mmCIF file of C-alpha atoms in Angstrom:
data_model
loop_
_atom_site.group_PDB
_atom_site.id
_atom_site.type_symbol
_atom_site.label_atom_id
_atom_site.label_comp_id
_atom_site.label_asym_id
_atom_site.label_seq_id
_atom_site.Cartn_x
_atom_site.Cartn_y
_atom_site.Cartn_z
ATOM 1 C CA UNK A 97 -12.596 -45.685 -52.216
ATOM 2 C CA UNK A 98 -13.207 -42.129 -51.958
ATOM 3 C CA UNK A 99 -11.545 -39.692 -54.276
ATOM 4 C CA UNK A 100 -11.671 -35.783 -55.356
ATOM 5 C CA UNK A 101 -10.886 -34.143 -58.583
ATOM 6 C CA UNK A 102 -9.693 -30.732 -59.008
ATOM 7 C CA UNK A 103 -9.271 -30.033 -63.033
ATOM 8 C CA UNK A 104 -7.920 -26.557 -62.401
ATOM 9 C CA UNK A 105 -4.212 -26.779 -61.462
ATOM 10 C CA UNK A 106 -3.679 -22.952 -61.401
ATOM 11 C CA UNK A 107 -6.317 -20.228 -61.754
ATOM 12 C CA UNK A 108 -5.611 -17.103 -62.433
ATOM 13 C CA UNK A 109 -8.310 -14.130 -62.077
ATOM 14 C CA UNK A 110 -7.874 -10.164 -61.657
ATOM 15 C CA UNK A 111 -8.353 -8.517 -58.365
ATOM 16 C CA UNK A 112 -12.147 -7.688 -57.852
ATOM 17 C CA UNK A 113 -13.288 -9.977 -60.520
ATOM 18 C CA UNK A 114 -15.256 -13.514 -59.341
ATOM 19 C CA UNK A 115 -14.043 -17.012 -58.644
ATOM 20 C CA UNK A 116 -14.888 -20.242 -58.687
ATOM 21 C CA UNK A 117 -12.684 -23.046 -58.273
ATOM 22 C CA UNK A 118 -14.162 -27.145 -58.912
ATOM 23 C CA UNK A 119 -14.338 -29.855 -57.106
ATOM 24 C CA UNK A 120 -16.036 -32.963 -58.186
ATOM 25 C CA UNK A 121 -15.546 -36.123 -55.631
ATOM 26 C CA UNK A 122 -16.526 -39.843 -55.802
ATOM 27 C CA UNK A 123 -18.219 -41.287 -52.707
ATOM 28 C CA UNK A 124 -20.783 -43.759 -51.978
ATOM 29 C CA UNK A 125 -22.989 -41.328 -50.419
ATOM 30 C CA UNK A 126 -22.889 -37.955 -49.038
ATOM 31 C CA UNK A 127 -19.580 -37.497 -47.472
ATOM 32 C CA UNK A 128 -18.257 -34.359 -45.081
ATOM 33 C CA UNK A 129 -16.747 -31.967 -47.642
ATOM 34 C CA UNK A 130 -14.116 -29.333 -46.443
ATOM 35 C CA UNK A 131 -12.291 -26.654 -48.469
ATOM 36 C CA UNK A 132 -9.344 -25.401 -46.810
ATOM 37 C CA UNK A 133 -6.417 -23.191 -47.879
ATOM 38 C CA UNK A 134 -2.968 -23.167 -47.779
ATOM 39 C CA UNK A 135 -0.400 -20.038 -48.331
ATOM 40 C CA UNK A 136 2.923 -20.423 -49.135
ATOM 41 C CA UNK A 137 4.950 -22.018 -46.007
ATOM 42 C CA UNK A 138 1.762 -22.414 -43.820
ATOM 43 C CA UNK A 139 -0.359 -24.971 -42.790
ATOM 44 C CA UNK A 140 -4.010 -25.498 -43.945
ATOM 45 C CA UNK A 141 -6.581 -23.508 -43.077
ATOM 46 C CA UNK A 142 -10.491 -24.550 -42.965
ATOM 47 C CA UNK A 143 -12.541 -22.520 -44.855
ATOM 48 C CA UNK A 144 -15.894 -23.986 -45.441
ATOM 49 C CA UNK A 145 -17.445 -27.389 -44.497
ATOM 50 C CA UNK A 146 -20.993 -29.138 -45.437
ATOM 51 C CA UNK A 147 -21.922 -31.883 -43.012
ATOM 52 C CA UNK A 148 -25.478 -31.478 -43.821
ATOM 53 C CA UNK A 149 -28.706 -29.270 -44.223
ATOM 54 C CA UNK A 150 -28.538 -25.896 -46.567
ATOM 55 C CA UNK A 151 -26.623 -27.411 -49.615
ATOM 56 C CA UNK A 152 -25.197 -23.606 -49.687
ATOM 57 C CA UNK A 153 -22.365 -23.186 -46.838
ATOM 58 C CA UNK A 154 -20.497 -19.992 -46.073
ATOM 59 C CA UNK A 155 -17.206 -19.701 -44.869
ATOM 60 C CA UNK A 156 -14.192 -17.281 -43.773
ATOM 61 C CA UNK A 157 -12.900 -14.507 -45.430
ATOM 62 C CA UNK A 158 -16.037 -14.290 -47.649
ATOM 63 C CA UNK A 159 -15.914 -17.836 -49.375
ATOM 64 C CA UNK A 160 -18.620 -19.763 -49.939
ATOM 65 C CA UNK A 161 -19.433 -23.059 -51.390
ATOM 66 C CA UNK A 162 -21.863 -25.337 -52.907
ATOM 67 C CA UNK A 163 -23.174 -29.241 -52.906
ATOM 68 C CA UNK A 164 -24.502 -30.002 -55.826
ATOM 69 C CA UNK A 165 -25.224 -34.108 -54.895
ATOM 70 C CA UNK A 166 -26.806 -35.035 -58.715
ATOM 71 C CA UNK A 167 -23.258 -33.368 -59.851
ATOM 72 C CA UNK A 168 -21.367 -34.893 -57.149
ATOM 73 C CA UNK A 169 -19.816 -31.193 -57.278
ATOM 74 C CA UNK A 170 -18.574 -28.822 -54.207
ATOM 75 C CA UNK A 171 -17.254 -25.895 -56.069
ATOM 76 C CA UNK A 172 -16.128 -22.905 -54.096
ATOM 77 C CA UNK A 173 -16.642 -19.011 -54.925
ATOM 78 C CA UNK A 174 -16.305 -15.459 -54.062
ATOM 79 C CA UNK A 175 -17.506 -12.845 -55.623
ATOM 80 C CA UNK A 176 -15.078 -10.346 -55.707
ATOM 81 C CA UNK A 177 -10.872 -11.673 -54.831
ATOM 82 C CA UNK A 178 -8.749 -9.460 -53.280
ATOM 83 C CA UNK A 179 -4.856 -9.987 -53.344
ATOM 84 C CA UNK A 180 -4.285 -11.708 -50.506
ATOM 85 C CA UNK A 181 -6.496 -14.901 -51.943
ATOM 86 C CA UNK A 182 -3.603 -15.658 -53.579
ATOM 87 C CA UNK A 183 -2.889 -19.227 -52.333
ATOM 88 C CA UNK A 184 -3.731 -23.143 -53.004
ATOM 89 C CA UNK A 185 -6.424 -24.448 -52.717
ATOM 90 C CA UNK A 186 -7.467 -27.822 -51.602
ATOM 91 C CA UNK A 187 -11.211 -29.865 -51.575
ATOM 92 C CA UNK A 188 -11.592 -32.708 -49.271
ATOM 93 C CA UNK A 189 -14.037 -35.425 -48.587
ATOM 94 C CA UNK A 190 -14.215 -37.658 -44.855
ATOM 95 C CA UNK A 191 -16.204 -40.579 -44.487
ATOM 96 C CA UNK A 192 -19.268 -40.125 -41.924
ATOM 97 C CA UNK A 193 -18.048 -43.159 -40.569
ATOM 98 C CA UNK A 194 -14.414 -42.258 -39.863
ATOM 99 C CA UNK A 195 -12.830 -44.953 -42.520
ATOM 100 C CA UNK A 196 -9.574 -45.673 -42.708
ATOM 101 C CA UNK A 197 -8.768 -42.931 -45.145
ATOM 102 C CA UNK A 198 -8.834 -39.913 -42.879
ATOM 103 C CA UNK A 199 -9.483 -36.725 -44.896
ATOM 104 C CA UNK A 200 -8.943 -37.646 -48.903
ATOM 105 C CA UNK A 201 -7.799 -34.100 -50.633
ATOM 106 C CA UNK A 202 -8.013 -33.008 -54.276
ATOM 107 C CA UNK A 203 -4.323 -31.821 -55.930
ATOM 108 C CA UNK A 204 -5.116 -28.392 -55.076
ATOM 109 C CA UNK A 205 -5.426 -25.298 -57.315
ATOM 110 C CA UNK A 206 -3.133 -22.642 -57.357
ATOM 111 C CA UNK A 207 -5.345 -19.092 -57.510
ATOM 112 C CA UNK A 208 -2.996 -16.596 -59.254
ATOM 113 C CA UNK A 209 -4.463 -12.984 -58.562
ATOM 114 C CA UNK A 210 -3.261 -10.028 -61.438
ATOM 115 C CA UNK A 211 -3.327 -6.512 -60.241
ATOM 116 C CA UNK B 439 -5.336 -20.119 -27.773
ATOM 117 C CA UNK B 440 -1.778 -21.592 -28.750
ATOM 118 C CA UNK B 441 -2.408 -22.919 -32.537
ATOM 119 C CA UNK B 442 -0.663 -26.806 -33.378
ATOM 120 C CA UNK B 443 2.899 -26.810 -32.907
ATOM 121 C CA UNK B 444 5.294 -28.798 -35.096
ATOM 122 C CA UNK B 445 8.635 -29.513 -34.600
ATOM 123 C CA UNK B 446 11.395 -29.129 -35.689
ATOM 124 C CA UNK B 447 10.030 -27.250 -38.999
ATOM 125 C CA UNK B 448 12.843 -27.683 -41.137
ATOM 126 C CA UNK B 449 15.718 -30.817 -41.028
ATOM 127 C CA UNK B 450 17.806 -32.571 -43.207
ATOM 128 C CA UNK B 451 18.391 -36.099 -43.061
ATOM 129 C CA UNK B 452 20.463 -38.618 -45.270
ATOM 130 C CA UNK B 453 19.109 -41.536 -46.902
ATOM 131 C CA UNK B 454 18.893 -44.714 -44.156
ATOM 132 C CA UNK B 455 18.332 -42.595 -41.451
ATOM 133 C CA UNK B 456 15.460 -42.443 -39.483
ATOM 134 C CA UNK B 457 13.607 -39.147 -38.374
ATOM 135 C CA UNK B 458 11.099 -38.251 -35.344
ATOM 136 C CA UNK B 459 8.741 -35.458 -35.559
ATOM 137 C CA UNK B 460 6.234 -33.919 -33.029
ATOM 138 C CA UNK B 461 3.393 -32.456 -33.175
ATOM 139 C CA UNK B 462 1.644 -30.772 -29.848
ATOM 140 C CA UNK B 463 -2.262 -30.202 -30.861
ATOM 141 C CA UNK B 464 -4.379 -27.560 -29.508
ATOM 142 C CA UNK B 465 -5.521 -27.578 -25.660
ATOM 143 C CA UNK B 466 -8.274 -30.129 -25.024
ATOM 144 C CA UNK B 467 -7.770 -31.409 -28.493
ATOM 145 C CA UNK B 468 -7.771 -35.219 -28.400
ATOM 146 C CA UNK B 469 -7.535 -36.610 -32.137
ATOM 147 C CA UNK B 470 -4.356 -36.291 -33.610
ATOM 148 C CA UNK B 471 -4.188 -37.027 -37.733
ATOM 149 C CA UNK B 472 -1.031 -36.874 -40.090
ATOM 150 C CA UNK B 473 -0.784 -36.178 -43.666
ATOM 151 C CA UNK B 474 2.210 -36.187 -45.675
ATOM 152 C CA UNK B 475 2.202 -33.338 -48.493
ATOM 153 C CA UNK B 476 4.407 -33.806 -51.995
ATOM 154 C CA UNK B 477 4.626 -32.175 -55.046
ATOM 155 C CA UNK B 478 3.861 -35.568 -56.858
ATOM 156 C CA UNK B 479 1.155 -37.469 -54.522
ATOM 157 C CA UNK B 480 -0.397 -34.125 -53.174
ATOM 158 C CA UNK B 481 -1.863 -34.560 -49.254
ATOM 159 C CA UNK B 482 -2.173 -38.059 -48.330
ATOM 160 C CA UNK B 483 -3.165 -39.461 -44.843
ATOM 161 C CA UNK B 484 -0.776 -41.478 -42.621
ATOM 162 C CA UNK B 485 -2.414 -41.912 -39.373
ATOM 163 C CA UNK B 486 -4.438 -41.324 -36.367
ATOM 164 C CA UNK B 487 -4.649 -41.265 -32.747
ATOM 165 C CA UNK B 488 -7.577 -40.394 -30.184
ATOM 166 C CA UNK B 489 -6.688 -41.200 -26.528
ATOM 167 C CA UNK B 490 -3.222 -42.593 -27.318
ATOM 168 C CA UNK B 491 -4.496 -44.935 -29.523
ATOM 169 C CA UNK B 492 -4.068 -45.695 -33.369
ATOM 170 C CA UNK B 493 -7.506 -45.090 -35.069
ATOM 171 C CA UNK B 494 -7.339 -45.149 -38.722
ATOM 172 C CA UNK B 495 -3.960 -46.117 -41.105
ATOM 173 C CA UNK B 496 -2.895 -44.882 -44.632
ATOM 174 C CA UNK B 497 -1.638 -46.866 -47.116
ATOM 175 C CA UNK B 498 2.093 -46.019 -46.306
ATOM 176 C CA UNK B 499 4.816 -49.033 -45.192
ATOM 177 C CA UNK B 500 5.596 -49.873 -41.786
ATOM 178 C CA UNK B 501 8.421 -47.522 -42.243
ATOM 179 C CA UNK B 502 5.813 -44.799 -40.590
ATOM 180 C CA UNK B 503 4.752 -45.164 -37.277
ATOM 181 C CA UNK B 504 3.414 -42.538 -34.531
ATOM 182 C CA UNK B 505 2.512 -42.571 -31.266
ATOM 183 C CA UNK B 506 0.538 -40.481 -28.810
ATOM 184 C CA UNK B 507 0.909 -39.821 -25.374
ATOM 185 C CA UNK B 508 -1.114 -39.077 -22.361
ATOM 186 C CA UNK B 509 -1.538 -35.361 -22.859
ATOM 187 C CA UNK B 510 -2.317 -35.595 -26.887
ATOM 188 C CA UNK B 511 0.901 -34.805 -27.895
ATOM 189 C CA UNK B 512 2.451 -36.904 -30.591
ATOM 190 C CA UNK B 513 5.230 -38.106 -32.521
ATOM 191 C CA UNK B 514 5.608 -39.876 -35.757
ATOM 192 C CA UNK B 515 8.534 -41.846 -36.752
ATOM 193 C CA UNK B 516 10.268 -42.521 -40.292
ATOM 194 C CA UNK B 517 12.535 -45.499 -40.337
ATOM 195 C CA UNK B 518 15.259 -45.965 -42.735
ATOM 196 C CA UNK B 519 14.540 -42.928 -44.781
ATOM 197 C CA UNK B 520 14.546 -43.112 -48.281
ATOM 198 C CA UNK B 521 15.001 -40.083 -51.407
ATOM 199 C CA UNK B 522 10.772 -40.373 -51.825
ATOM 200 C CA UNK B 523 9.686 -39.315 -48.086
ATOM 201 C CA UNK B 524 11.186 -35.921 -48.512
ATOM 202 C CA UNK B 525 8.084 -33.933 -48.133
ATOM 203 C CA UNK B 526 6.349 -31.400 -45.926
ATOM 204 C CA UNK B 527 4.696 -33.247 -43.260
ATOM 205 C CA UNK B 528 1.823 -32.037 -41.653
ATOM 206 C CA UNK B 529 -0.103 -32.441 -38.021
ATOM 207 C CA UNK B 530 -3.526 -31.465 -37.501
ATOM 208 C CA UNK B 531 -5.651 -31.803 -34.343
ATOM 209 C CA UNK B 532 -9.311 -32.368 -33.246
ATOM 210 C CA UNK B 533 -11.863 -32.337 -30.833
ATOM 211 C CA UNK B 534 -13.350 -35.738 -31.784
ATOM 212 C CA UNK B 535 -11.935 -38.646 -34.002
ATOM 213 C CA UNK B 536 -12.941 -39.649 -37.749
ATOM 214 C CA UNK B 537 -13.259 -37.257 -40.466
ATOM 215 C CA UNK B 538 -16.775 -35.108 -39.288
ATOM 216 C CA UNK B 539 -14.284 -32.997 -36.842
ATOM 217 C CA UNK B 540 -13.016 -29.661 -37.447
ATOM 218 C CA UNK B 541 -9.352 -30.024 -38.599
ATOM 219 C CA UNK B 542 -6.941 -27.394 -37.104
ATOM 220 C CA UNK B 543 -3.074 -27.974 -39.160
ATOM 221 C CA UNK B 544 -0.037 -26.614 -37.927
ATOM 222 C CA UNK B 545 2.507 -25.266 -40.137
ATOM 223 C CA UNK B 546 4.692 -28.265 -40.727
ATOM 224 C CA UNK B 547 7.823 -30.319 -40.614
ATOM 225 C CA UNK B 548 9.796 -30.051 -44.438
ATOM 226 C CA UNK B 549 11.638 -33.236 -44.200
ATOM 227 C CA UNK B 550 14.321 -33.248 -47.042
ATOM 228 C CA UNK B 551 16.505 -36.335 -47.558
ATOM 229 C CA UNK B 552 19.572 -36.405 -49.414
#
């Protein structure tokens, strides 16, 4: 079965500074990765996905990611946070195949940004 | 266009109950997927539906059930609720079915049980 890690809980970083946030997932092959975010009462939004192709993908809002297949790694950065980043954030994996599973998500990090 | 659409997005319900939720995806959306969100277990998938019909399952009791209708809207359905389904429950559509479409998630139904 599929699965994705997320050792960060919470991450906290200073406005303007850089980011990245990990995401190591366990798959047979190459899955569909997705980050998406999530602000406090609201739904999830997509940032980034890799399907296939350029193993470095960009995304909204000035995010971008990158597959790393010998690490098994999809980590997600920015170079420079601004205070509204402030939200959780989640890596997924799909199966190409559409398993049963749906989407399986990491437990999410919480990005803290200090003023 | 109109984003999903959950509803209600807040309810209370008492233990033994059961609980309908509904979820209208975006226009010319066809898939349909479900995830329940908790503290504990994070997001997990429950179900879903392309063309009114029941794709893929989670690993969640027969308690849970959904439907979809003819014009993509659906429902899902929480029999005999218990302390441990309180969560946030969330709907998110898609063009095409399995896990290589574009996932668009509407806000949410917080489900609390007491």
């Amino acid at each position: 079965a599929q699965s994705v890690t997320q050792p960060d809980i919470h991450i906290t970083v200073s406005e303007g500074a850089s980011l990245e946030l990990r995401c190591n997932y366990s798959y047979g092959a190459t899955p569909y990765l997705f980050w998406y975010v999530q602000s406090p009462g609201q739904g999830l939004q997509l940032l980034l996905k890799y399907f296939s192709g350029d193993t470095l993908v960009q995304g909204i809002k000035g995010f971008e990611a990158e597959f790393k297949r010998s690490q098994s790694s999809f980590n997600l950065r920015k170079p420079s946070v601004h205070w509204s980043d402030a939200a959780e954030y989640f890596c997924a994996v799909g199966a190409r195949r559409g398993g049963a599973d749906g989407l399986t998500f990491g437990k999410g990090t919480h990005l803290i940004i200090q003023p | 266009k109109a984003g999903v659409t959950q509803t209600p997005r807040y309810l209370i319900k008492t233990r033994g109950q059961q609980v309908t939720l509904s979820c209208s995806p975006i226009s010319g959306h066809r898939s349909v997927s479900w995830y329940q969100q908790t503290p504990g277990q994070g997001l997990q998938f429950l179900f879903e539906y392309f063309s009114e019909t029941q794709r893929n399952k989670g690993n969640f009791p027969g308690r849970f059930s959904g439907r979809q209708f003819s014009n993509s809207r659906s429902e899902m359905n929480v029999s005999t609720l218990e302390l441990g389904d309180s969560a946030l429950y969330l709907c998110a559509s898609s063009l095409g079915q399995g896990a290589g479409g574009e996932l668009f998630f509407g806000e949410g139904s917080r489900l609390t049980v007491l």
